[in-house]
mmCIF file of C-alpha atoms in Angstrom:
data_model
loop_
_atom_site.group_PDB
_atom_site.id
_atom_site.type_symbol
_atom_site.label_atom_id
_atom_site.label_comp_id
_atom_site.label_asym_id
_atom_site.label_seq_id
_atom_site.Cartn_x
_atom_site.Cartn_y
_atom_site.Cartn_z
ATOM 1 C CA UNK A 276 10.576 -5.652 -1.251
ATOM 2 C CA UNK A 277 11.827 -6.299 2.106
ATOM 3 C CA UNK A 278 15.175 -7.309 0.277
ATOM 4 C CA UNK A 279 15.801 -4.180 -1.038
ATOM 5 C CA UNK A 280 15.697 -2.660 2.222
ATOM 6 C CA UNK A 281 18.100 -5.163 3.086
ATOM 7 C CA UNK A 282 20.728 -4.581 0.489
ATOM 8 C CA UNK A 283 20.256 -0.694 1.206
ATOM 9 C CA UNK A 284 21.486 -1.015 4.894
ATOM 10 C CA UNK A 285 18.266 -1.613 6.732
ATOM 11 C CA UNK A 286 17.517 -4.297 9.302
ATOM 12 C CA UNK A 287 14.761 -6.477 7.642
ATOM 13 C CA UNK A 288 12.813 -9.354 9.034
ATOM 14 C CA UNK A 289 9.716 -11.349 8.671
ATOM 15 C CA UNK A 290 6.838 -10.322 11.317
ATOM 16 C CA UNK A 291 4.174 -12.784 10.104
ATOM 17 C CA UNK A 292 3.942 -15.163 7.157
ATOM 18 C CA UNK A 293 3.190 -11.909 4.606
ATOM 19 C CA UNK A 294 4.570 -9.385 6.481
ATOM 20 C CA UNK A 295 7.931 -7.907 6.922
ATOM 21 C CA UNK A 296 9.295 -5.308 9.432
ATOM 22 C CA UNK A 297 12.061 -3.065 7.827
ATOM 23 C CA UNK A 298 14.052 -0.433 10.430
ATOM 24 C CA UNK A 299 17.097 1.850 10.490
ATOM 25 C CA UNK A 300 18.157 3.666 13.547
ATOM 26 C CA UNK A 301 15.220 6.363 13.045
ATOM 27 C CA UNK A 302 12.511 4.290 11.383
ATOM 28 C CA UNK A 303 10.983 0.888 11.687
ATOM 29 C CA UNK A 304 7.991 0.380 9.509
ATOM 30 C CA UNK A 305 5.734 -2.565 8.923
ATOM 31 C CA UNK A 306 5.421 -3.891 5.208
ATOM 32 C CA UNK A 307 2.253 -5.517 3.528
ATOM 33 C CA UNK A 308 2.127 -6.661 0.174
ATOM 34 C CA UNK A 309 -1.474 -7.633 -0.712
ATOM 35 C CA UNK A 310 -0.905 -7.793 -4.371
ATOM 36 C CA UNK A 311 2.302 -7.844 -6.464
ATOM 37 C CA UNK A 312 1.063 -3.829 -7.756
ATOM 38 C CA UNK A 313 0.455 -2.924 -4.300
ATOM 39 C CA UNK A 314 2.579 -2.145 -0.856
ATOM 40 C CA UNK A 315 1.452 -0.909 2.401
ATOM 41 C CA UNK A 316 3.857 0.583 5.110
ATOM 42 C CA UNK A 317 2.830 1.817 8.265
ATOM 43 C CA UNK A 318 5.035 2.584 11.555
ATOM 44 C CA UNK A 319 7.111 5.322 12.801
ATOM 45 C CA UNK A 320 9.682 7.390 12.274
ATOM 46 C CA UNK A 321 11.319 10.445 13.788
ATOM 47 C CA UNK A 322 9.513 13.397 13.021
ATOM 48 C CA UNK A 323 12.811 14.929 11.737
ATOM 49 C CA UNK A 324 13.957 12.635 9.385
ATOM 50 C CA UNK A 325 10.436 11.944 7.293
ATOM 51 C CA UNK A 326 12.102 13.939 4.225
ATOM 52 C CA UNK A 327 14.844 11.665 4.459
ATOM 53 C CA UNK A 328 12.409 8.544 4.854
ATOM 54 C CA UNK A 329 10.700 10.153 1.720
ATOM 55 C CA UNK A 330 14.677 10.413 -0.265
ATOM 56 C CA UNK A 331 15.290 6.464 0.855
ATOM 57 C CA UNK A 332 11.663 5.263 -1.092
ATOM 58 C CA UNK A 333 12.655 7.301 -4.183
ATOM 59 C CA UNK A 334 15.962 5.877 -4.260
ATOM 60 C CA UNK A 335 14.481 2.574 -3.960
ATOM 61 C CA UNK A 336 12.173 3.633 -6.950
ATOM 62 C CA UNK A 337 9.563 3.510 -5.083
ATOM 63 C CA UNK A 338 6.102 5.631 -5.192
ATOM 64 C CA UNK A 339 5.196 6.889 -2.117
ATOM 65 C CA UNK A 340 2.421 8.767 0.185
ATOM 66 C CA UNK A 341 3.475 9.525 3.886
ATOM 67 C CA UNK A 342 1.567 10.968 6.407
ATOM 68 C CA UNK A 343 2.532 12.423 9.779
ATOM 69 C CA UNK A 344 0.552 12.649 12.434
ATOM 70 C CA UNK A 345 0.238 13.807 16.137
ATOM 71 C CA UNK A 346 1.455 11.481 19.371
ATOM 72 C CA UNK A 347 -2.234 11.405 20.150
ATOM 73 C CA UNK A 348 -3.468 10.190 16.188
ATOM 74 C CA UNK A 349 -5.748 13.362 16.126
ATOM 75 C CA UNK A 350 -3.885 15.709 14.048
ATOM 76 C CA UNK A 351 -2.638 15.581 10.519
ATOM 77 C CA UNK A 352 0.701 17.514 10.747
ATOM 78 C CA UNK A 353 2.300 16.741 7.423
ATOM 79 C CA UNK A 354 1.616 15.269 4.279
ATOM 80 C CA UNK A 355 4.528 14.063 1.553
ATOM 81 C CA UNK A 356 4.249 12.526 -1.811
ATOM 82 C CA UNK A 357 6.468 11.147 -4.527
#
């Protein structure tokens, strides 16, 4: 997965022995694969750019569930889905 990122233009490196961090100028997310079906992404991103975050895992074919929340973690400010 981590690859992919890769050939689309996005810095890509391992963080841990199953983990990979993926980042563009706007994003840098942590990826977790705990079963071949299955990926996990967590990090952040600029709060006005997530639709274009959302346009990058489409075009990578991926399925996808993002949510944005306050600075503080208490509020859920926006929820996307594709």
């Amino acid at each position: 997965m981590a690859e992919m990122f890769g050939r689309a233009g996005w810095r890509a490196r391992a963080s841990s022995w199953t983990e990979y961090e993926v980042e563009h100028e706007w994003v840098c997310i942590e990826l977790v694969e705990p079963s071949p079906d299955e990926r996990i992404f967590s990090g952040v991103v600029d709060p006005s750019r997530v639709d274009e975050l959302g346009a990058v895992l489409a075009g990578l074919g991926l399925r996808y569930s993002i949510e944005l929340w306050s600075d503080d973690g208490t509020s859920l400010l926006r929820e996307l889905a594709g």
